[in-house]
CSV table of C-alpha atoms and ligand atoms in Angstrom, one decimal:
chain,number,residue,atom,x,y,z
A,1192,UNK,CA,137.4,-145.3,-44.6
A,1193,UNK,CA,136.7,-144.2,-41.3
A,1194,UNK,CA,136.1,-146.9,-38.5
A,1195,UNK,CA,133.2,-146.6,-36.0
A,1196,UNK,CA,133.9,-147.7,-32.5
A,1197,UNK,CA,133.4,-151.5,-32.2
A,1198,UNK,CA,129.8,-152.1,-30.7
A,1199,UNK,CA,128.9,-155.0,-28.6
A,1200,UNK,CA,126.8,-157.9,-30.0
A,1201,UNK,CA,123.0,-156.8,-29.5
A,1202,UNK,CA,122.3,-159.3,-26.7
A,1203,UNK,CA,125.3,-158.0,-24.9
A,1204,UNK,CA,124.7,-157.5,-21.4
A,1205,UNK,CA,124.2,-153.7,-20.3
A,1206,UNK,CA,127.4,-152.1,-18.5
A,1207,UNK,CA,127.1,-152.0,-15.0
A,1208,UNK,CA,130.4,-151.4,-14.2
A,1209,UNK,CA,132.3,-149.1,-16.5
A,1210,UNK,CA,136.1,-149.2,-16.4
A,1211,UNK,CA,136.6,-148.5,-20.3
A,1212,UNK,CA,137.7,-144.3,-19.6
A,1213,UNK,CA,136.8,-141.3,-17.0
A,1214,UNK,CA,135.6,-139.8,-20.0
A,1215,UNK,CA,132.5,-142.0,-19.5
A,1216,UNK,CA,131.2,-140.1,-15.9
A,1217,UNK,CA,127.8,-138.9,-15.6
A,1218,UNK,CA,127.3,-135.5,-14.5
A,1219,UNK,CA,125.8,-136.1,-11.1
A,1220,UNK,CA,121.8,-134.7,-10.3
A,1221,UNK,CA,123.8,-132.1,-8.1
A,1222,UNK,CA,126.3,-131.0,-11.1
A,1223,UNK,CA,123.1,-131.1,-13.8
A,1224,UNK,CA,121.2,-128.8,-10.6
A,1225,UNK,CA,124.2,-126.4,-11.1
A,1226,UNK,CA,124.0,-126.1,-14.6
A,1227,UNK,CA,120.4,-125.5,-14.3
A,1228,UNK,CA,121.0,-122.3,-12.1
A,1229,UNK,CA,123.9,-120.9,-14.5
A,1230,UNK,CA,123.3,-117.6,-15.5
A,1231,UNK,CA,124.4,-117.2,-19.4
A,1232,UNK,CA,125.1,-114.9,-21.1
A,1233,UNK,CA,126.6,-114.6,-25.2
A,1234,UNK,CA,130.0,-116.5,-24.4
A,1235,UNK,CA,131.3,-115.4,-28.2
A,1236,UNK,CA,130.8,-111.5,-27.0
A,1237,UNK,CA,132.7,-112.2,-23.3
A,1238,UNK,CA,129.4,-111.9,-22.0
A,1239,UNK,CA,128.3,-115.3,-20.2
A,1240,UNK,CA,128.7,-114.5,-16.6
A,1241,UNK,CA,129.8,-118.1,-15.7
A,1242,UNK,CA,132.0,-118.5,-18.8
A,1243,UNK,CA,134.2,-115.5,-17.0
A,1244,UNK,CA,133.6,-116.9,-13.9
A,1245,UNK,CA,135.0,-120.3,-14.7
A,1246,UNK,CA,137.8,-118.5,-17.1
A,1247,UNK,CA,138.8,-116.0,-14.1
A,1248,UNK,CA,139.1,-118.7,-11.5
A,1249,UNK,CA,140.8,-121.0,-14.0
A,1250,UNK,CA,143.6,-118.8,-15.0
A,1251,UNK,CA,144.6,-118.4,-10.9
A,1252,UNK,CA,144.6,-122.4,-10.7
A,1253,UNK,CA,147.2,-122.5,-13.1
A,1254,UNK,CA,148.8,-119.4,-12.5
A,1255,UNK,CA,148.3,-117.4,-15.5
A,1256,UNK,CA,146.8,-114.0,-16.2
A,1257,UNK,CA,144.2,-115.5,-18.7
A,1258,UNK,CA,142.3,-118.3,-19.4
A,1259,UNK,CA,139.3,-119.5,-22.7
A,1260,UNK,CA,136.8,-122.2,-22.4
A,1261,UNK,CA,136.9,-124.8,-25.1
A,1262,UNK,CA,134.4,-127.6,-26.1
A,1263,UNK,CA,137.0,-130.2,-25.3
A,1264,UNK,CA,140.4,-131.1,-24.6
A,1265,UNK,CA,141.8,-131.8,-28.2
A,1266,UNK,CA,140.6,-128.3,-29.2
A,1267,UNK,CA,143.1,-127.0,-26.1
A,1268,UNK,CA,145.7,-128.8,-27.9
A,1269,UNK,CA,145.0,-127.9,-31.3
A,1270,UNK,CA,144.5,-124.0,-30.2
A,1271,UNK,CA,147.4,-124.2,-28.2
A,1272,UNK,CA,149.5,-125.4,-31.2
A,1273,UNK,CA,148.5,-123.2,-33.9
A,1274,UNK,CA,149.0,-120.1,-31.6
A,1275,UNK,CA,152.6,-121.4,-30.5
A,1276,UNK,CA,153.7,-122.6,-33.8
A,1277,UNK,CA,153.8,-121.8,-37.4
A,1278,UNK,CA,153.9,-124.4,-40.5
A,1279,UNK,CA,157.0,-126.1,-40.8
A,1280,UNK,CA,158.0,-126.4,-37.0
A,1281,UNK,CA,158.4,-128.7,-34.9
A,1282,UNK,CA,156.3,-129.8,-31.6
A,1283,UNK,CA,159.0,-131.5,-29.1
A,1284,UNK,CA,156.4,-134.5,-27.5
A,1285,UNK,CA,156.7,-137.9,-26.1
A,1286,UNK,CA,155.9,-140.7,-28.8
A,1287,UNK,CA,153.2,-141.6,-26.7
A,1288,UNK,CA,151.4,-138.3,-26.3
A,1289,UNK,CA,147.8,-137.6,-27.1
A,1290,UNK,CA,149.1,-135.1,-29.5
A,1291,UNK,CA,150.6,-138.3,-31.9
A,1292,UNK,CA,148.4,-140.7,-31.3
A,1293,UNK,CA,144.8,-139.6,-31.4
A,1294,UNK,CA,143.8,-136.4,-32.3
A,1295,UNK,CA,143.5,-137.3,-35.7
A,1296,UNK,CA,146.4,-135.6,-37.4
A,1297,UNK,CA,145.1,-132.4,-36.6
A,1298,UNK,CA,148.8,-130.6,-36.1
A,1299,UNK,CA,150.0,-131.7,-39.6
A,1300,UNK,CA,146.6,-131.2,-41.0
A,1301,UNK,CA,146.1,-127.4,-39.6
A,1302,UNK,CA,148.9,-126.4,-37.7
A,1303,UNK,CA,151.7,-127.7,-40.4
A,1304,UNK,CA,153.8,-128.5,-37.8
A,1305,UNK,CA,155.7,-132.2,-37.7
A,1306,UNK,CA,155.9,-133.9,-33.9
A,1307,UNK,CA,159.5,-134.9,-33.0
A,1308,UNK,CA,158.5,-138.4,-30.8
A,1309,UNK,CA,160.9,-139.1,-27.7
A,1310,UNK,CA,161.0,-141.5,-25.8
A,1311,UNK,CA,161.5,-142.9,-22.0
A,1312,UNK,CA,159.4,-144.8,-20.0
A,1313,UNK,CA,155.8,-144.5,-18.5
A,1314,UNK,CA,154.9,-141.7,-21.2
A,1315,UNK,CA,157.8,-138.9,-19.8
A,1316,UNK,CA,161.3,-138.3,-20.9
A,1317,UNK,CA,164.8,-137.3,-19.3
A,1318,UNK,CA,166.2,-134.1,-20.2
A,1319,UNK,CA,169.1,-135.8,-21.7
A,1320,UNK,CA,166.8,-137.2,-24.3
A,1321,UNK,CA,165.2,-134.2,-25.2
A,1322,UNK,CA,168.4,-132.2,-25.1
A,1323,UNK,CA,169.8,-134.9,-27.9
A,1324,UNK,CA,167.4,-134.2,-29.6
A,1325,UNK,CA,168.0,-130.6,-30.4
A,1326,UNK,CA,169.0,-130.1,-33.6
A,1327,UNK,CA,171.4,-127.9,-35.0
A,1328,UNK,CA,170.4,-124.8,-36.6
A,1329,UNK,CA,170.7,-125.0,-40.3
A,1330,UNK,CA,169.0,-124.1,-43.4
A,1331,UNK,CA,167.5,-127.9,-43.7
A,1332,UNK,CA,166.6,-128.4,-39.9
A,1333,UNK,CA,163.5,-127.6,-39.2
A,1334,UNK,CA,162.7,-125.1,-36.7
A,1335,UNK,CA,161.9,-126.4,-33.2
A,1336,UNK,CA,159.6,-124.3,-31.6
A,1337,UNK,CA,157.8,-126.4,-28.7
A,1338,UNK,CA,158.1,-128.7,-25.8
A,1339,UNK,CA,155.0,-130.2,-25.2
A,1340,UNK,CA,154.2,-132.7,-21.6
A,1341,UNK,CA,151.4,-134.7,-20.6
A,1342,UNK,CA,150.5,-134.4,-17.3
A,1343,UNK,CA,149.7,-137.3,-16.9
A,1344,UNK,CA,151.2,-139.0,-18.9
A,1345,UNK,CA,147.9,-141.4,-20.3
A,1346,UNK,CA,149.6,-144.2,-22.1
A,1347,UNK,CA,152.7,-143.7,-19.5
A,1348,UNK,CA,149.9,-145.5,-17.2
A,1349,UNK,CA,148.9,-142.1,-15.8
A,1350,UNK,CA,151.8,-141.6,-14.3
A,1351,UNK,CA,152.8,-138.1,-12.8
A,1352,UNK,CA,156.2,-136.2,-13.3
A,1353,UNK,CA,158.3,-135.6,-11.1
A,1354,UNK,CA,159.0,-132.4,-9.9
A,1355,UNK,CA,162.6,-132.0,-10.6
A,1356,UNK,CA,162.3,-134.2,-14.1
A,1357,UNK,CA,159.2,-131.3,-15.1
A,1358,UNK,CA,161.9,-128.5,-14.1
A,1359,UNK,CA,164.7,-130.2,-16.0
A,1360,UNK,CA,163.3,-130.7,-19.4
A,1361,UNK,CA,161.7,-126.7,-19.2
A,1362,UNK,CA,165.2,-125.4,-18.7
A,1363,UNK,CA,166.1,-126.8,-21.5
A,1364,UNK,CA,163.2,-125.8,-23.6
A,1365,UNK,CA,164.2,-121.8,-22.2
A,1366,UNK,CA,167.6,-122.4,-23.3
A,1367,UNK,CA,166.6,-123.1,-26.7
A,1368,UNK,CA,164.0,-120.4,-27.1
A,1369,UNK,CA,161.6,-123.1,-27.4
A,1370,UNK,CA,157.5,-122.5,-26.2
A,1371,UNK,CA,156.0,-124.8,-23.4
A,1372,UNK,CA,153.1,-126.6,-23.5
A,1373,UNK,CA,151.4,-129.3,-20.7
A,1374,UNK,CA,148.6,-130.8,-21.8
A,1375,UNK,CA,147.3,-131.3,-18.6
A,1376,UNK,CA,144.2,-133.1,-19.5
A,1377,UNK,CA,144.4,-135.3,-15.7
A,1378,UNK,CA,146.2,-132.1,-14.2
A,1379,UNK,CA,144.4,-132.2,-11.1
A,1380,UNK,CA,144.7,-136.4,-10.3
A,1381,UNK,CA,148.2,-135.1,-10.4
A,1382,UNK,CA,147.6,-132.5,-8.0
A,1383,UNK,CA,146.3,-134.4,-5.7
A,1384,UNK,CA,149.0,-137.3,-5.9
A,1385,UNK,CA,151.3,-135.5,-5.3
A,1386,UNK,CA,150.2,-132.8,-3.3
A,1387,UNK,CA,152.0,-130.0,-4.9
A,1388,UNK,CA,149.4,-127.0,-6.2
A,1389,UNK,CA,148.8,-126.6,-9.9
A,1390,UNK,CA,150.5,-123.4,-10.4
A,1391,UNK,CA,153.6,-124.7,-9.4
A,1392,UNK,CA,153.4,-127.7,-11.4
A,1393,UNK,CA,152.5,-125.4,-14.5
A,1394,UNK,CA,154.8,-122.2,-13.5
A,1395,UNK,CA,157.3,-122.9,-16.0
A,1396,UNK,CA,154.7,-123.7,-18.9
A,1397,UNK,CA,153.4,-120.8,-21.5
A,1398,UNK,CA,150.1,-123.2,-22.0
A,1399,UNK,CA,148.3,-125.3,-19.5
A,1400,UNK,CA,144.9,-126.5,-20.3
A,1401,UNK,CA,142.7,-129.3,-18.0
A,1402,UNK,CA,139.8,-131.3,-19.5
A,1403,UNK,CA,136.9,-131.2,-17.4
A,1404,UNK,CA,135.3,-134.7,-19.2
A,1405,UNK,CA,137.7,-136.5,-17.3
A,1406,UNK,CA,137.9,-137.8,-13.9
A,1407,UNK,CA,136.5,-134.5,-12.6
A,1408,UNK,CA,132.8,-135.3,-14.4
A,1409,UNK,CA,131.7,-133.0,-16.2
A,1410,UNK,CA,129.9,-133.7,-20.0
A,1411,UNK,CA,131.6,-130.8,-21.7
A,1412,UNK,CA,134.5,-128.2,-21.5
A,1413,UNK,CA,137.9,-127.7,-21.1
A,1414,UNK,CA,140.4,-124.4,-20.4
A,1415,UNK,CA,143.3,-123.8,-21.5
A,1416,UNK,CA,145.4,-121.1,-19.3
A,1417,UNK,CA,148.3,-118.8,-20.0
A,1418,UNK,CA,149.3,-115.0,-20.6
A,1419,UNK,CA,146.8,-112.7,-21.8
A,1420,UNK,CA,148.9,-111.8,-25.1
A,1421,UNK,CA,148.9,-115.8,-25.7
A,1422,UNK,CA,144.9,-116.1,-24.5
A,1423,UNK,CA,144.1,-113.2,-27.2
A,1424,UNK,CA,145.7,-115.3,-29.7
A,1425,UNK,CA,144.3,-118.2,-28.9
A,1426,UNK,CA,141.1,-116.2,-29.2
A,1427,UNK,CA,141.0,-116.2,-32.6
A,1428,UNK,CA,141.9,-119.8,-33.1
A,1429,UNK,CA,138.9,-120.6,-31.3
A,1430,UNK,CA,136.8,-118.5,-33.5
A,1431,UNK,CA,138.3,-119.8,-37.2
A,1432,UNK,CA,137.7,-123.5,-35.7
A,1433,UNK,CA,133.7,-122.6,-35.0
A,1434,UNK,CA,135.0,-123.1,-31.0
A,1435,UNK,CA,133.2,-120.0,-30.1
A,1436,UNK,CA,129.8,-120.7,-28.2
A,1437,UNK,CA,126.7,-118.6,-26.5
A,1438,UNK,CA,125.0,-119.6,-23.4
A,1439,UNK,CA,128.1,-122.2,-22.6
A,1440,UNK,CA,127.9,-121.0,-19.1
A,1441,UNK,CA,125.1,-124.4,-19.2
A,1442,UNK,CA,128.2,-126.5,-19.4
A,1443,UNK,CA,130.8,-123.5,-17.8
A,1444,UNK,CA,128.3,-124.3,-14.6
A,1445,UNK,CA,129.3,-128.2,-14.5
A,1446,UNK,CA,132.7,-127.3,-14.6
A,1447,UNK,CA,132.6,-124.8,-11.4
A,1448,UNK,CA,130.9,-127.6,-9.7
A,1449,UNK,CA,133.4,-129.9,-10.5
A,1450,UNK,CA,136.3,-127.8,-9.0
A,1451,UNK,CA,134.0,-127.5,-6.0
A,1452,UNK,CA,133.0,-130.9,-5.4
A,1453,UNK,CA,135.1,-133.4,-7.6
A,1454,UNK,CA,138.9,-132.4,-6.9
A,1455,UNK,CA,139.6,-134.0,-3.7
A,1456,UNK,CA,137.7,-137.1,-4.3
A,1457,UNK,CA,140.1,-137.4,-7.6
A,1458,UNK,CA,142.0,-139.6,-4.1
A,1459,UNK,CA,139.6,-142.0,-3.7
A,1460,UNK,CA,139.8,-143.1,-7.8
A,1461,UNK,CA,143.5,-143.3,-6.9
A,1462,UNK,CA,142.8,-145.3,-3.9
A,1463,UNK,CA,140.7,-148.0,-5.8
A,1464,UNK,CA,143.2,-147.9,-8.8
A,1465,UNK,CA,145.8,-149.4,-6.5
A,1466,UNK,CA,143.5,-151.7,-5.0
A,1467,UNK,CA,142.6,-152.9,-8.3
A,1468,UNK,CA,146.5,-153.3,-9.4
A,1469,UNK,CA,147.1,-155.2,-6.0
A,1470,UNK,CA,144.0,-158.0,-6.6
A,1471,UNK,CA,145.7,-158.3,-10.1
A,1472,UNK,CA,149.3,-158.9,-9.0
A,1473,UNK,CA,148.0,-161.8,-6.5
A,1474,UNK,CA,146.7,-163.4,-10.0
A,1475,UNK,CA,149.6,-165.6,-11.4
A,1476,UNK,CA,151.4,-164.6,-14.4
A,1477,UNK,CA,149.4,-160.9,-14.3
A,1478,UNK,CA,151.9,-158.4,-14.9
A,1479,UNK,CA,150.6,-155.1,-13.7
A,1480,UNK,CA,151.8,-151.8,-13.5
A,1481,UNK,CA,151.7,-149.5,-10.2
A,1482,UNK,CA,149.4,-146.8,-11.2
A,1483,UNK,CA,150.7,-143.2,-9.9
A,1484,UNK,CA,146.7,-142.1,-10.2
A,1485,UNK,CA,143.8,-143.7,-11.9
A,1486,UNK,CA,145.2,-146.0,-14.7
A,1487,UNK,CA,145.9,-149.0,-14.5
A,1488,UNK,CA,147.6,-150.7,-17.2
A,1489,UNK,CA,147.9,-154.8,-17.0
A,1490,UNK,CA,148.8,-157.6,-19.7
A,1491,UNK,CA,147.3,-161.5,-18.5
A,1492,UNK,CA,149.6,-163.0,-21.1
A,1493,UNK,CA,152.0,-164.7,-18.8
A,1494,UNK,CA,148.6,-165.8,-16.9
A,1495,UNK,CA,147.8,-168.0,-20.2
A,1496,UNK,CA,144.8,-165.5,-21.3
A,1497,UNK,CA,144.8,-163.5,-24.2
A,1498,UNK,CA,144.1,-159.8,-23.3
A,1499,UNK,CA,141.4,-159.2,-26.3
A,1500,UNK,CA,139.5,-162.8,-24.8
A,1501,UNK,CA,139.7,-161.2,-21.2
A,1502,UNK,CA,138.1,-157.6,-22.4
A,1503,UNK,CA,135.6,-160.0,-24.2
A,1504,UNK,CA,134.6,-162.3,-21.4
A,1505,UNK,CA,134.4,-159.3,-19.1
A,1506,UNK,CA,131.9,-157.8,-21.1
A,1507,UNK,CA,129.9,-160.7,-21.5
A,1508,UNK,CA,129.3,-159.8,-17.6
A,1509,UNK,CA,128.6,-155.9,-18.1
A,1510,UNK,CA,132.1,-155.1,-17.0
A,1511,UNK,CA,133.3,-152.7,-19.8
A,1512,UNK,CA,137.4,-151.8,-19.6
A,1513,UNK,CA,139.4,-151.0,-22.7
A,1514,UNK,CA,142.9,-151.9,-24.9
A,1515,UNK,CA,145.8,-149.4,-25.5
A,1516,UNK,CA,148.8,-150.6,-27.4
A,1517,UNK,CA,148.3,-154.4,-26.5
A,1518,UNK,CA,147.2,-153.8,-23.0
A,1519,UNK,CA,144.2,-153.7,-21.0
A,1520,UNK,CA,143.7,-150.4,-19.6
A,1521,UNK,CA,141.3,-150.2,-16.4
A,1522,UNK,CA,140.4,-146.6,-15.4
A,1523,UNK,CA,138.8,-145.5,-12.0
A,1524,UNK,CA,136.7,-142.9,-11.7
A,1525,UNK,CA,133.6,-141.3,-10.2
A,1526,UNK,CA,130.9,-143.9,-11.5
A,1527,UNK,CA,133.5,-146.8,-10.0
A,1528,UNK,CA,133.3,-147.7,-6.4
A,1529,UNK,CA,135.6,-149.9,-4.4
A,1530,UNK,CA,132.9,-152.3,-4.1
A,1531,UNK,CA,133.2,-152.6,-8.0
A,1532,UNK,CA,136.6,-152.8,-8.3
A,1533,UNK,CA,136.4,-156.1,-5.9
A,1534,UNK,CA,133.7,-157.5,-8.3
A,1535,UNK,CA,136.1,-157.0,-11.1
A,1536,UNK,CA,138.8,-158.8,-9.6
A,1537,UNK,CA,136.7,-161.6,-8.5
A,1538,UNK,CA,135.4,-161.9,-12.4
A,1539,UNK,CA,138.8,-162.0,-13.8
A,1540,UNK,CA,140.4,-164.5,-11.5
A,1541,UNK,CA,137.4,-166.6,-12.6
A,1542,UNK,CA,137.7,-165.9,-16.3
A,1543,UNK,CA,141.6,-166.6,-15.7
A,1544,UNK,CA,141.5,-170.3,-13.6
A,1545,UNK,CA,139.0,-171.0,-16.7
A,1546,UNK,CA,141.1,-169.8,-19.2
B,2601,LIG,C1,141.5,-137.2,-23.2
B,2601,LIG,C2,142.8,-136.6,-23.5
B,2601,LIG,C3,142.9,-135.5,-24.4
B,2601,LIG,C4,141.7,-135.0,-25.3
B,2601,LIG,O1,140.7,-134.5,-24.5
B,2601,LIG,P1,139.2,-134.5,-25.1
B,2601,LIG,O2,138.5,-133.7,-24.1
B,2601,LIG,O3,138.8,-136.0,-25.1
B,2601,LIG,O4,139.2,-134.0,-26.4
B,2601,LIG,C5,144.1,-135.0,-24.7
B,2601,LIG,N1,145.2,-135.4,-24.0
B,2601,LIG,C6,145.2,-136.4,-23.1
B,2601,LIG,C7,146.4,-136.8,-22.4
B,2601,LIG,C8,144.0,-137.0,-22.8
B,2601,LIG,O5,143.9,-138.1,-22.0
């Protein structure tokens, strides 16, 4: 059986303020005027002008010679992983990571390959924990093939790796012969966290893709980026999936705009992230988690109040957030403003000295 999403009672207020995932953004009137204007072209043939455009610009973001534009970030991920791999290997990843936990079993169901999980905290891992975890090579092992990173890491509470910890566990990836993979689906809030450009974030990754649905506002599209031998593969992963499109440069237009306009604001969802986490920690018994970007991951349970009660009774007042793995997970982005992320807090402490 497959489970629909749950749906609020009928007489549920409407959401007014709308903290459940940055994949809930509206493109703005001035992202839906751009898409308007696109000139198209057949995307399939190579032949939508702002497909290229987006593509071209893209792959000198990340670095890379090429780039392809994908309905969505889970197809990145699942193009990216049948190109890299073949059945029977294995995909290196956190045991938090997108790849594990929600795109439906796609690499085991298409790709063949089985994810080794690893852990560490806030969604990233040492290289000392990946390096244990090579295995020796042996008629029963199965083949490693791929390191895979989040960046951000989503369930790690959006945090953003460090630098050095990045560069440690790819050297150890090159030493095995292994393929690198980010799935950089909030690349840019860590961009602009941390201030150091894309392509040196991604340099020592043969596959970078960002989602475009995210905090960046867009209602369609991702690219994924890398060499142009890898991109022609990926090519015809797209194709056997039914990825390939026509006039996408429609939704190729929203995404230009967003790298125009929506990049350095990404700060501002950062800045009302930790605002949101600091209202929290005043609240007794709130533990809370310092967000690196836009997530912000709390549990009330020391506070007396059941998490799922909370997320209820916030509804109940059109404030919409979401659960992950026992916690509530409150996400800023462009339809939040710091005006609503004081509202918020002022509803929970009430819910809270309620109880
Ligand atoms: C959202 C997300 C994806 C999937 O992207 P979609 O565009 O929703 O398919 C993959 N990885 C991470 C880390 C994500 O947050």
């Amino acid at each position: 059986m497959v489970h629909a999403p749950d749906r609020p009672p009928a007489d549920a207020p409407l959401v007014r303020i709308n903290l459940y995932s940055d994949t809930q953004t509206r493109p703005t009137r001035a992202m839906r005027e751009a898409m308007l204007e696109a000139e198209v072209g057949d995307e399939q043939f190579g032949d939508d002008p702002t497909v290229n455009a987006l593509c071209d610009r893209m792959a000198a973001l990340m670095g890379k010679e090429a780039a392809v534009f994908l309905p969505s970030g889970t197809m990145c991920n699942v193009v990216a992983i049948l190109t890299h791999c073949r059945p029977g290997e294995e995909v290196l990843a956190h045991e938090t990571a997108h790849i594990l936990s929600s795109e439906g079993g796609v690499h085991a169901a298409l790709a063949g390959t089985q994810i080794n999980p690893l852990q560490g905290s806030r969604g990233m891992f040492s290289a000392d924990t990946l390096r244990a975890a090579i295995r020796p090579r042996s008629r029963y092992a199965p083949p490693q093939r791929l390191l895979e990173v989040e960046q951000t890491a989503n369930i790690g509470g959006g945090a953003v790796w460090p630098q050095a910890e990045l560069d440690a566990v790819v050297a150890v990836a090159r030493e095995q012969g292994w393929s690198t993979h980010m799935d950089g689906a909030r690349l840019m809030n860590a961009v602009v966290a941390s201030g150091i450009p894309a392509a040196e974030m991604t340099a020592g990754f043969d596959s970078v893709w960002l989602d475009f649905t995210k905090g960046l506002g867009a209602p369609l599209g991702a690219v994924l980026a890398g060499s142009s031998d890898f991109i022609g593969q990926a090519w015809r992963w797209k194709q056997r999936l039914g990825g390939s499109m026509r006039q996408a440069g429609i939704c190729a237009a929203g995404c230009l705009h967003a790298l125009d306009h929506h990049v350095d604001r990404l700060a501002e969802d950062h800045a009302n992230a930790k605002a949101l986490a600091r209202g929290l920690r005043q609240i007794p018994g709130m533990a809370v988690e310092e967000p690196d970007t836009n997530l912000v991951f709390f549990d009330p349970a020391e506070s007396g109040m059941d998490a799922a009660a909370l997320v209820g009774a916030l509804r109940l007042q059109g404030i919409q957030i979401s659960m992950l793995g026992g916690r509530i997970r409150a996400c800023t982005h462009l339809d939040v403003t710091a005006a609503m992320v004081e509202e918020t807090l002022a509803a929970i402490r009430t819910i809270v000295a309620k109880g």
